[in-house]
Coordinates of C-alpha atoms in Angstrom, one line a residue:
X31 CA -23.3 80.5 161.0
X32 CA -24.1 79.2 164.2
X33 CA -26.5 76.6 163.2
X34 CA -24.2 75.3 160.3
X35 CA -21.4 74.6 162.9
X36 CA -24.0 72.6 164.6
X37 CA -25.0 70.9 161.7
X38 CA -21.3 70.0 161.1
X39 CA -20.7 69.0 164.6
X40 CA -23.5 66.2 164.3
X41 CA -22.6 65.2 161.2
X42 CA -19.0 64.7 162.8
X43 CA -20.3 63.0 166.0
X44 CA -22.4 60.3 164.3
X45 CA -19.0 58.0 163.3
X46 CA -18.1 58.3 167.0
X47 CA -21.3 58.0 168.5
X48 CA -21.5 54.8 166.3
X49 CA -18.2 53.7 167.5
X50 CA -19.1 54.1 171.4
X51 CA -22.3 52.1 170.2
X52 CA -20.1 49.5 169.0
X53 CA -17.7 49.1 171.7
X54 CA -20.3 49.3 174.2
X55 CA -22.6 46.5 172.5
X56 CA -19.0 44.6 172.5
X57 CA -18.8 44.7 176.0
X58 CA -22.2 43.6 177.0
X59 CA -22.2 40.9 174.7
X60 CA -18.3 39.7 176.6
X61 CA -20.0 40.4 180.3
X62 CA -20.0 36.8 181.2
X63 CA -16.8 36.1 179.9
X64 CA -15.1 38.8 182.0
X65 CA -17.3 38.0 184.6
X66 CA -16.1 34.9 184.8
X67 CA -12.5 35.6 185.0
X68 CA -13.4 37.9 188.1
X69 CA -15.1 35.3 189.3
X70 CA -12.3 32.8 189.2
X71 CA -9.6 35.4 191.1
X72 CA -12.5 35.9 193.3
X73 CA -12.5 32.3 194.5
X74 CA -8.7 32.2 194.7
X75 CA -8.3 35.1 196.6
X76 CA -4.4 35.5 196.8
X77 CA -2.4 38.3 198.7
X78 CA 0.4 41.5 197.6
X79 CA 2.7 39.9 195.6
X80 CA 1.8 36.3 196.2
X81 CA -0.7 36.9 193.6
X82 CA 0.9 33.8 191.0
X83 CA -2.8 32.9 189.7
X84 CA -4.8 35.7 188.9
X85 CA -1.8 37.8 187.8
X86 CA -1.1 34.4 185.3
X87 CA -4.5 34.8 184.7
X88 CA -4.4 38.0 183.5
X89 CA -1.6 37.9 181.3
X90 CA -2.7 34.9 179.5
X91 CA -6.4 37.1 178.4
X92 CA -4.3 39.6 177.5
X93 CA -1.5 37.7 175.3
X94 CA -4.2 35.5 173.7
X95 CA -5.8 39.2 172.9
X96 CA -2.8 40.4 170.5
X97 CA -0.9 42.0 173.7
X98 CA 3.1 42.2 174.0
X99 CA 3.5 40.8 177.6
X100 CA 6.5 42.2 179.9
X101 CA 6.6 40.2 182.7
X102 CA 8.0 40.3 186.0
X103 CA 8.9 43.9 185.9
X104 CA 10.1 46.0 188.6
X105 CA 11.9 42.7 190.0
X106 CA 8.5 41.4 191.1
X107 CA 7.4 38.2 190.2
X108 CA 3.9 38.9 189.4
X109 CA 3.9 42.6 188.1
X110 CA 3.5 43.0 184.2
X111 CA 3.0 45.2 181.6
X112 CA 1.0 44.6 178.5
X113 CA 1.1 47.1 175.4
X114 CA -0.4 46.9 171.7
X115 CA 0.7 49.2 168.9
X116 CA 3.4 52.2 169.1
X117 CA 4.2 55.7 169.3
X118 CA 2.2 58.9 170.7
X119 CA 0.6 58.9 172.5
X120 CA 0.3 56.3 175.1
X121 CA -2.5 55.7 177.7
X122 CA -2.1 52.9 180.4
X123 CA -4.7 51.4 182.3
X124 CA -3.9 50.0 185.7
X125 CA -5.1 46.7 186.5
X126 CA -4.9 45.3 190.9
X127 CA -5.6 42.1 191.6
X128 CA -4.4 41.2 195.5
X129 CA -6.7 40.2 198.3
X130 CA -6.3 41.1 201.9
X131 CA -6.6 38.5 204.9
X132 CA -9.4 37.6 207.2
X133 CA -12.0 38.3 205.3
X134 CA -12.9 35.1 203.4
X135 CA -16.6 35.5 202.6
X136 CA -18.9 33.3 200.3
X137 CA -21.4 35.3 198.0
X138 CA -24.4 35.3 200.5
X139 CA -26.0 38.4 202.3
X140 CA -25.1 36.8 206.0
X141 CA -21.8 36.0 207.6
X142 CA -20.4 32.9 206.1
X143 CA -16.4 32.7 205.4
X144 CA -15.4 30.1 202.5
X145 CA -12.5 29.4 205.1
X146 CA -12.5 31.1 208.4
X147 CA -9.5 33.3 209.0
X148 CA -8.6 32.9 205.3
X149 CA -8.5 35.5 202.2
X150 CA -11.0 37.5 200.5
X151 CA -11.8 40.6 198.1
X152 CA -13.1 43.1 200.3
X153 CA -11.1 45.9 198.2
X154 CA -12.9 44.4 195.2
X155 CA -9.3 43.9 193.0
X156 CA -10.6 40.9 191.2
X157 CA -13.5 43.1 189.6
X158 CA -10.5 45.6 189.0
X159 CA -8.2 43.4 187.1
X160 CA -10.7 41.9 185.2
X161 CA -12.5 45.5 184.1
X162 CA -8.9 46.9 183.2
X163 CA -8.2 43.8 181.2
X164 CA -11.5 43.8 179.1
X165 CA -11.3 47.8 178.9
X166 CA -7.4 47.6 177.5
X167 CA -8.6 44.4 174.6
X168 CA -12.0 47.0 174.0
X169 CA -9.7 49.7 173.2
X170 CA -6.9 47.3 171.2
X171 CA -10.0 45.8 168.9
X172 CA -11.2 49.7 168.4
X173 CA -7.5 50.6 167.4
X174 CA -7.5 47.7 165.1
X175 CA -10.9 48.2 163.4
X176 CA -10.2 52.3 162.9
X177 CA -6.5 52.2 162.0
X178 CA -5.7 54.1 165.6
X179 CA -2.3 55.2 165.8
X180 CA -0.7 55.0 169.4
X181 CA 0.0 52.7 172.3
X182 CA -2.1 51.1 174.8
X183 CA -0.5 49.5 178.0
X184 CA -2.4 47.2 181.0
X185 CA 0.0 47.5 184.0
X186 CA -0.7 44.7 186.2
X187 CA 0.1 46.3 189.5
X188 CA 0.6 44.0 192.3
X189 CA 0.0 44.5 196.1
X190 CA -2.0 47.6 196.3
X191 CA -3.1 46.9 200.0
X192 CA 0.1 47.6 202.0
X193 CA 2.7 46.4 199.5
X194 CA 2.7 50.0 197.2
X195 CA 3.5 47.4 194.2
X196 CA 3.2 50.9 192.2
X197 CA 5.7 52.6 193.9
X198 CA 8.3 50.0 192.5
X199 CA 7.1 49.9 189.1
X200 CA 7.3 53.8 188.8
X201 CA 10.7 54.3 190.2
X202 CA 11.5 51.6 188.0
X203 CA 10.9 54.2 185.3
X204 CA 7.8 52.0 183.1
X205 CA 5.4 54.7 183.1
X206 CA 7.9 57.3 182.2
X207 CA 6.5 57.9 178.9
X208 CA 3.0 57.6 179.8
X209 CA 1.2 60.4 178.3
X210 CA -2.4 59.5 180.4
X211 CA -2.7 57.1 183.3
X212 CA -5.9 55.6 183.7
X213 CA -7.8 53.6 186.7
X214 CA -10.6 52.5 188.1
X215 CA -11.6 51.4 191.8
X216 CA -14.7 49.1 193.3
X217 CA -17.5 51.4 195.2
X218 CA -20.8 51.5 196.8
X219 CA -21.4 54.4 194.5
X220 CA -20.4 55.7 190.7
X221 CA -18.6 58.8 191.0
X222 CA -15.7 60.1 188.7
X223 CA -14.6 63.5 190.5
X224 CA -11.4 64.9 190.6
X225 CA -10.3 63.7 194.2
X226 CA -7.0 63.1 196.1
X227 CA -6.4 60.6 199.1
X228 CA -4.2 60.2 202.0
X229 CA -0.9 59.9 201.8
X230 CA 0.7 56.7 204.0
X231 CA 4.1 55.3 205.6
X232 CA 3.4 52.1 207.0
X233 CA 6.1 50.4 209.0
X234 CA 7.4 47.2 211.3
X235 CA 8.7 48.2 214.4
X236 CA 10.2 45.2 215.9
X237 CA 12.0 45.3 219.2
X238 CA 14.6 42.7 220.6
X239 CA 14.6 41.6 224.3
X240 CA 16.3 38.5 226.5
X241 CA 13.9 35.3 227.4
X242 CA 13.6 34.2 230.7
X243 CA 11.1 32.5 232.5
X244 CA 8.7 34.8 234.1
X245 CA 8.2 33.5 237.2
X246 CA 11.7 31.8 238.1
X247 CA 13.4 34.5 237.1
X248 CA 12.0 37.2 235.7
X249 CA 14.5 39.8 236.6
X250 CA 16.7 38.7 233.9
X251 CA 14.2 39.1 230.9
X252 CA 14.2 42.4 229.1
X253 CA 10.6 42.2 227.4
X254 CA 10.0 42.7 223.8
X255 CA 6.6 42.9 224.2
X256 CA 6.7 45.7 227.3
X257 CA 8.5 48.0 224.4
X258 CA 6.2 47.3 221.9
X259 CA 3.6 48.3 224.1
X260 CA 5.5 51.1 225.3
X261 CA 5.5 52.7 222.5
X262 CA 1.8 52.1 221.5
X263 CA 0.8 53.9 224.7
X264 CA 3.7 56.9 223.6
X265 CA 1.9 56.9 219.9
X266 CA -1.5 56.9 221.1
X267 CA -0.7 60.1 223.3
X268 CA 0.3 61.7 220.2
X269 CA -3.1 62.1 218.8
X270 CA -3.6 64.7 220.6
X271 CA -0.6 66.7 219.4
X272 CA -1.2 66.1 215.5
X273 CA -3.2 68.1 212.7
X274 CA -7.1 66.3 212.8
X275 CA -7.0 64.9 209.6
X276 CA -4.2 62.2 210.9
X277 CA -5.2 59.1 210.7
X278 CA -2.8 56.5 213.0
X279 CA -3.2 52.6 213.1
X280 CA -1.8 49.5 214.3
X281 CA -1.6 45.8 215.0
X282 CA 1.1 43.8 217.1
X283 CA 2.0 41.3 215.0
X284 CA 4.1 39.5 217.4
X285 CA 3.9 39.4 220.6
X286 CA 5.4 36.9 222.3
X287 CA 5.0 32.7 222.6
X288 CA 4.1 32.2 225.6
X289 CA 2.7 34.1 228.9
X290 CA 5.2 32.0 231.4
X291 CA 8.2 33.4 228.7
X292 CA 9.6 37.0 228.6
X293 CA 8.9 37.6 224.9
X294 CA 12.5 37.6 223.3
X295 CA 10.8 39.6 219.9
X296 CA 7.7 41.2 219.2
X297 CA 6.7 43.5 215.9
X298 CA 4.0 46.5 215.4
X299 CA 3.0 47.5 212.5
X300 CA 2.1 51.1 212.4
X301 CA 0.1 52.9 209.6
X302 CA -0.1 57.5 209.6
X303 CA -2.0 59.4 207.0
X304 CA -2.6 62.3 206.5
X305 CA -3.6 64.6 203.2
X306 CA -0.1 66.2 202.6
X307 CA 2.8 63.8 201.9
X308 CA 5.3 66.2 204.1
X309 CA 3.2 66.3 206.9
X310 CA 3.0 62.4 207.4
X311 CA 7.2 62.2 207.1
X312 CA 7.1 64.9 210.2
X313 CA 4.8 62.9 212.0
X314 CA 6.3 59.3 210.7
X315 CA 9.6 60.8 212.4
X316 CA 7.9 61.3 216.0
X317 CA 6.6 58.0 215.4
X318 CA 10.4 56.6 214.8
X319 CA 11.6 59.0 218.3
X320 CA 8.8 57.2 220.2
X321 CA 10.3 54.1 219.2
X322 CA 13.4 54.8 220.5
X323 CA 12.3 56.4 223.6
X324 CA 10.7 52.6 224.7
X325 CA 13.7 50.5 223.4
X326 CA 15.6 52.9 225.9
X327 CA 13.4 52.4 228.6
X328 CA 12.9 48.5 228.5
X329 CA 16.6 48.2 227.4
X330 CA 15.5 46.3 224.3
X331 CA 16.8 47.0 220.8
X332 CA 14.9 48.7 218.1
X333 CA 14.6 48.4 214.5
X334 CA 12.2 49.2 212.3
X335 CA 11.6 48.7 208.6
X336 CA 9.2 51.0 205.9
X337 CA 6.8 48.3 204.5
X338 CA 5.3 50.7 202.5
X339 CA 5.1 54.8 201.5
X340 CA 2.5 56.1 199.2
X341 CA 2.0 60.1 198.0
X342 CA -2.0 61.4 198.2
X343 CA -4.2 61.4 194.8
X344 CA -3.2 64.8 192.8
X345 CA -6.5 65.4 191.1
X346 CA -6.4 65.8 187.5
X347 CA -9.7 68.1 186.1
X348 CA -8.8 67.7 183.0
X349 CA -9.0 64.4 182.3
X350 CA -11.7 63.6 185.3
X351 CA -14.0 65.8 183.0
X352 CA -13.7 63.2 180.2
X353 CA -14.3 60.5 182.5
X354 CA -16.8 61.9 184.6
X355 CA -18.9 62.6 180.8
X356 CA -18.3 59.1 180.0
X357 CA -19.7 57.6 183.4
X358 CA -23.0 59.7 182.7
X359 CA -22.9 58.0 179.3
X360 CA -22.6 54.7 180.2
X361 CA -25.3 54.9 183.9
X362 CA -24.9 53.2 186.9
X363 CA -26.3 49.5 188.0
X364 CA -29.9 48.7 187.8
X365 CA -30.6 45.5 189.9
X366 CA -32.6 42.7 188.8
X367 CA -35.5 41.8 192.1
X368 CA -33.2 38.6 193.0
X369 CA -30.2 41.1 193.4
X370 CA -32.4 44.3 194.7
X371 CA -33.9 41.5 197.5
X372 CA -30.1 40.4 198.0
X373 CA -29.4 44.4 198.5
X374 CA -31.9 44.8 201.1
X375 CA -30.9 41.9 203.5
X376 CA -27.3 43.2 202.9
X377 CA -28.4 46.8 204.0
X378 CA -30.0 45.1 207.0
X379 CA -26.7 44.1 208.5
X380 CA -25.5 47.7 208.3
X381 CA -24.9 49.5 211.8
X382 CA -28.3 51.3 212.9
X383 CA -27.0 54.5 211.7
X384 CA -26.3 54.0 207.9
X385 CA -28.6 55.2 205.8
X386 CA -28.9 53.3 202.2
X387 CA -30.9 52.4 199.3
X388 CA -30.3 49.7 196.8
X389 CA -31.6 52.5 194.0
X390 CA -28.7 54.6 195.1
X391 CA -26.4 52.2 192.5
X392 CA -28.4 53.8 189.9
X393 CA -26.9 57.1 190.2
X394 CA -24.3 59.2 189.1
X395 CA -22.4 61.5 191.7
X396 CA -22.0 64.8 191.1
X397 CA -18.5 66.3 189.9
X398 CA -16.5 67.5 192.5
X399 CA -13.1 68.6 192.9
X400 CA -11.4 68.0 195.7
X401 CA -8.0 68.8 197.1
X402 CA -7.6 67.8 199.9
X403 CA -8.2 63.8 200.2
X404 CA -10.1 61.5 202.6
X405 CA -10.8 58.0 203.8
X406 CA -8.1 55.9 202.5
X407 CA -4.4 55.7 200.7
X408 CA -3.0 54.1 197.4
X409 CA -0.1 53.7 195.6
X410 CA -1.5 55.5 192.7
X411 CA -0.9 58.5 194.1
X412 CA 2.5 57.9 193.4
X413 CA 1.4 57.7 189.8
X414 CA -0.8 60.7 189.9
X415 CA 2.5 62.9 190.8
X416 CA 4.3 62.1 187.6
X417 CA 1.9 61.4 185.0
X418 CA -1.9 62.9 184.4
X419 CA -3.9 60.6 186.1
X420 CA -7.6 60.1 186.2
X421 CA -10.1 57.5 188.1
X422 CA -13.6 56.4 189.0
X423 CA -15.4 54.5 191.2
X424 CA -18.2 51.9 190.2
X425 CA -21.2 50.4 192.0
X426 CA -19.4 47.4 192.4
X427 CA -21.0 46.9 196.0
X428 CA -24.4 47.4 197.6
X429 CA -24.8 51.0 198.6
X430 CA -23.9 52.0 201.8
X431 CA -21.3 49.1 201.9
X432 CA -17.7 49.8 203.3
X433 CA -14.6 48.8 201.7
X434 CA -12.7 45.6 203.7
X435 CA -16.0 44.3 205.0
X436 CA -17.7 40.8 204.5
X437 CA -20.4 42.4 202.9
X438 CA -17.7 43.6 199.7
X439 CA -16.6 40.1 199.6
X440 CA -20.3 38.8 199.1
X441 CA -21.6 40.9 196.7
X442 CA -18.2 41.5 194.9
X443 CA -18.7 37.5 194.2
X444 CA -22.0 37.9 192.5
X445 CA -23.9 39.7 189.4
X446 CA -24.1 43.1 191.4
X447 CA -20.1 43.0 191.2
X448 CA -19.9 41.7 187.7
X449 CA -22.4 44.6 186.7
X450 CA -20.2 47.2 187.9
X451 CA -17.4 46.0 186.9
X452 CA -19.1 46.5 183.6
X453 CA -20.0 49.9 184.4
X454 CA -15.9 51.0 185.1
X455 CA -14.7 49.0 181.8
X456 CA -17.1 50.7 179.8
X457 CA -16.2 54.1 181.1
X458 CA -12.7 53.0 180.8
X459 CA -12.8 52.2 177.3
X460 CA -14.7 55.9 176.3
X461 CA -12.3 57.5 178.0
X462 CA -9.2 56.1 176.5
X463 CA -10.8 56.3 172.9
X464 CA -11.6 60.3 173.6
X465 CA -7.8 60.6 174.4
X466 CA -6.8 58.8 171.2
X467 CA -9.2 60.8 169.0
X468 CA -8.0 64.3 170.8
X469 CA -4.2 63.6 172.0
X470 CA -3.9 67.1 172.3
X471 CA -5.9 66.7 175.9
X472 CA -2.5 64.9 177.4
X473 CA -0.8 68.7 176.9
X474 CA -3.5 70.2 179.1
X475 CA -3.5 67.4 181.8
X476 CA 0.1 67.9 181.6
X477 CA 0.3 71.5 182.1
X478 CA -2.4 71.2 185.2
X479 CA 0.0 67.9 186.9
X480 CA 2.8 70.8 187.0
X481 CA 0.9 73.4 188.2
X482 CA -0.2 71.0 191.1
X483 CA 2.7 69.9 191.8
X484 CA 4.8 73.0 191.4
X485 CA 7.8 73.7 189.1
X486 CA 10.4 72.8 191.6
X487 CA 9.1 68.9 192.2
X488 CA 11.0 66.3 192.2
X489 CA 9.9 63.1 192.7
X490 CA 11.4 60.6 195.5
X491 CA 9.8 57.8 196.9
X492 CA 9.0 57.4 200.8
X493 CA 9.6 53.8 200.4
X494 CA 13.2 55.1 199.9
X495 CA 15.5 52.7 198.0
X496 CA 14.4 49.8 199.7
X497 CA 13.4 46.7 197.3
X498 CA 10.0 45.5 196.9
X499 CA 8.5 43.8 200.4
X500 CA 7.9 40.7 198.6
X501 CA 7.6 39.0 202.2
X502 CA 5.4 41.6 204.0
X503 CA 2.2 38.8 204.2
X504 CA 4.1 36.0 204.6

């Protein structure tokens, strides 16, 4: 009995194996035109929500694909939804595509901005977009071909770094009926675990004095600029009084026009993290007290403004089982000797302590599960709280590489970025065609999400009401 379930099984598996065949071949043989749509967002590297081009860009693959384009959603100007067929059930794949500034960077294995102090990819978004994109049109031309009933979406999701251009969309209710959220992010390694992140309030404190001149008269200023450093030095104390996994950043913005000048205004912009959503509100409202403590004692007035609030990755087994399968299936990044000598001169530029090998790409990390989350914070945690959410990373970089660096930039502009990029939109693509063949899957993702969460959740956003920060990088 055994071996004639086997025998069925195989018999059953050899349309879908030919199918992933198919899809797969599809993929390689569209590389270069993918590649070059990374490549063009790449070297117009735009910032959150001032993203006109690439988003454009995006929407016009799509539409001339067969997709139905929503544009402008969430009252954001470049945020978009793009969905082929109907009903149940309905998997979206979430496409970013925003830069951050500073860390303009040509595609070369030394230091050499395109335009000093200007924009760059060092978060890798334009590989993002552009694998989401060919991933969604994979999956469409499969649905097509094989008569798939459902609905596929590409949600163009502005502003990732700072601007939570998630956040908006979801409270805006368009993934409401999502049954399985899917994404993707640029790595120095392929990995496809069940993971979470840290959860993040960032925030502009900005503080308002009196000029004077500071040497005539300097007993009638009221410095801006002493609060703002006031409470910097009140913030920093505080790392000794919260849990160790907080993580507390900050620039001053403003601070000030001139040295001879009591600074009339000046701005911080504060980030906290931390694992557990609650726990960075607690700590986010010392923050706030400190605030207030240095307005009082500089006798300037304080205001401050939530930029952005993003909930930690729930982890979703379920559905990072599927992917993680799929990742093995498709392999990581083989480099060519021009790209394994471009590696090694990149790895030379690491500090002395790093440890890496280009033949690390190759691999394929272990599952894990993880509860509690490290390292950094997106707004797809918000996602991850309401529907079943699943991601993976892809050798998009040289290993060893950290996100934000020059060295992302560079090799996120060249064929080791365009081959990982592959590598997510073919995993991508598997994974959404194993939901569609099995939709029963979205139940159990369903039924974990609520156990995670607990019965009593309800979700509210720690951006609050507040619009989308369509200013925050101007």
């Amino acid at each position: 009995m055994n071996k004639l379930l086997l025998v069925v099984f195989l018999i059953l598996s050899i349309p879908a194996m030919g199918q992933q065949n198919e899809v797969l071949s599809k993929l390689d043989s569209k590389a270069d035109f993918y590649g070059d749509i990374a490549r063009q967002i790449w070297a117009n590297p735009e910032l959150g929500y001032l993203e006109t081009n690439s988003s454009a860009l995006l929407q016009k693959t799509l539409s001339d694909a067969g997709f139905k384009i929503e544009a402008g959603v969430a009252d954001i100007p470049t945020a978009f939804v793009a969905e082929y067929g109907s009903g149940k059930p309905v998997i979206g794949i979430m496409a970013e595509f925003d830069a951050l500034p500073g860390v303009s960077q040509k595609a070369v294995p030394f230091r050499e901005p395109v335009v000093e102090g200007g924009a760059g990819h060092a978060c890798g978004h334009h590989l993002f977009g552009a694998a989401s994109v060919a991933a969604g049109i994979t999956v469409m031309e499969w649905m097509k071909a094989n008569q798939i009933s459902g609905t596929i979406r590409v949600y163009g999701t502005p502003a990732e770094e700072g601007g939570g251009g998630k956040v908006y969309m979801a409270r805006a209710g368009l993934i409401s009926d999502v049954d399985a959220m899917l994404h993707w992010h640029p790595s120095s390694q392929n990995a496809a675990g069940a993971t979470s992140s840290l959860a993040n309030i960032s925030t502009k404190f900005r503080f308002y004095g009196e000029a004077s001149h500071a040497a005539a008269a300097p007993e009638r200023g009221k410095s801006a600029l002493d609060a703002v450093e006031s409470m910097n030095f009140m913030v920093n104390l505080m790392r000794e009084h919260v849990p160790m996994e907080t993580r507390m950043h900050y620039v001053i913005t403003r601070g000030g026009e001139a040295p001879n000048v009591v600074p009339a205004f000046a701005e911080s912009y504060h980030y906290v993290r931390h694992p557990d959503a609650q726990v960075v509100k607690e700590i986010f409202d010392r923050m706030v007290k400190a605030a207030e403590g240095a307005a009082l004692g500089t006798q300037t007035r304080m205001e401050y403004e939530i930029i952005n609030g993003v909930y930690n990755l729930l982890p979703n087994e379920t559905l990072a089982r599927i992917m993680h399968k799929n990742l093995e299936l498709v392999g990581g990044v083989t480099y060519t000797p021009e790209e394994r000598n471009f590696a090694e001169d990149i790895i030379k530029t690491f500090p002395s302590g790093v440890k890496a090998f280009p033949d690390d790409a190759t691999k394929i990390a272990p599952f894990v599960v993880e509860e509690k989350g490290g390292g950094g914070s997106t707004d797809v945690g918000d996602i991850s709280w309401l529907v079943p959410t699943v991601g993976l990373g892809a050798a998009t970089w040289v290993p060893g590489t950290s996100a934000h660096t020059w060295q992302a930039v560079a090799a996120g502009g060249m064929s080791i970025g365009q081959k990982g990029m592959l590598v997510a939109a073919k995993t991508l693509t598997l994974t959404a065609m194993d939901i569609f063949q099995n939709p029963s899957v979205t139940q159990t993702a369903l039924k974990e999400l609520n156990r995670r969460r607990g019965a009593d959740f309800t979700y509210k956003a720690l951006v609050g009401d507040r619009n989308a920060p369509l200013d925050y990088r101007k």
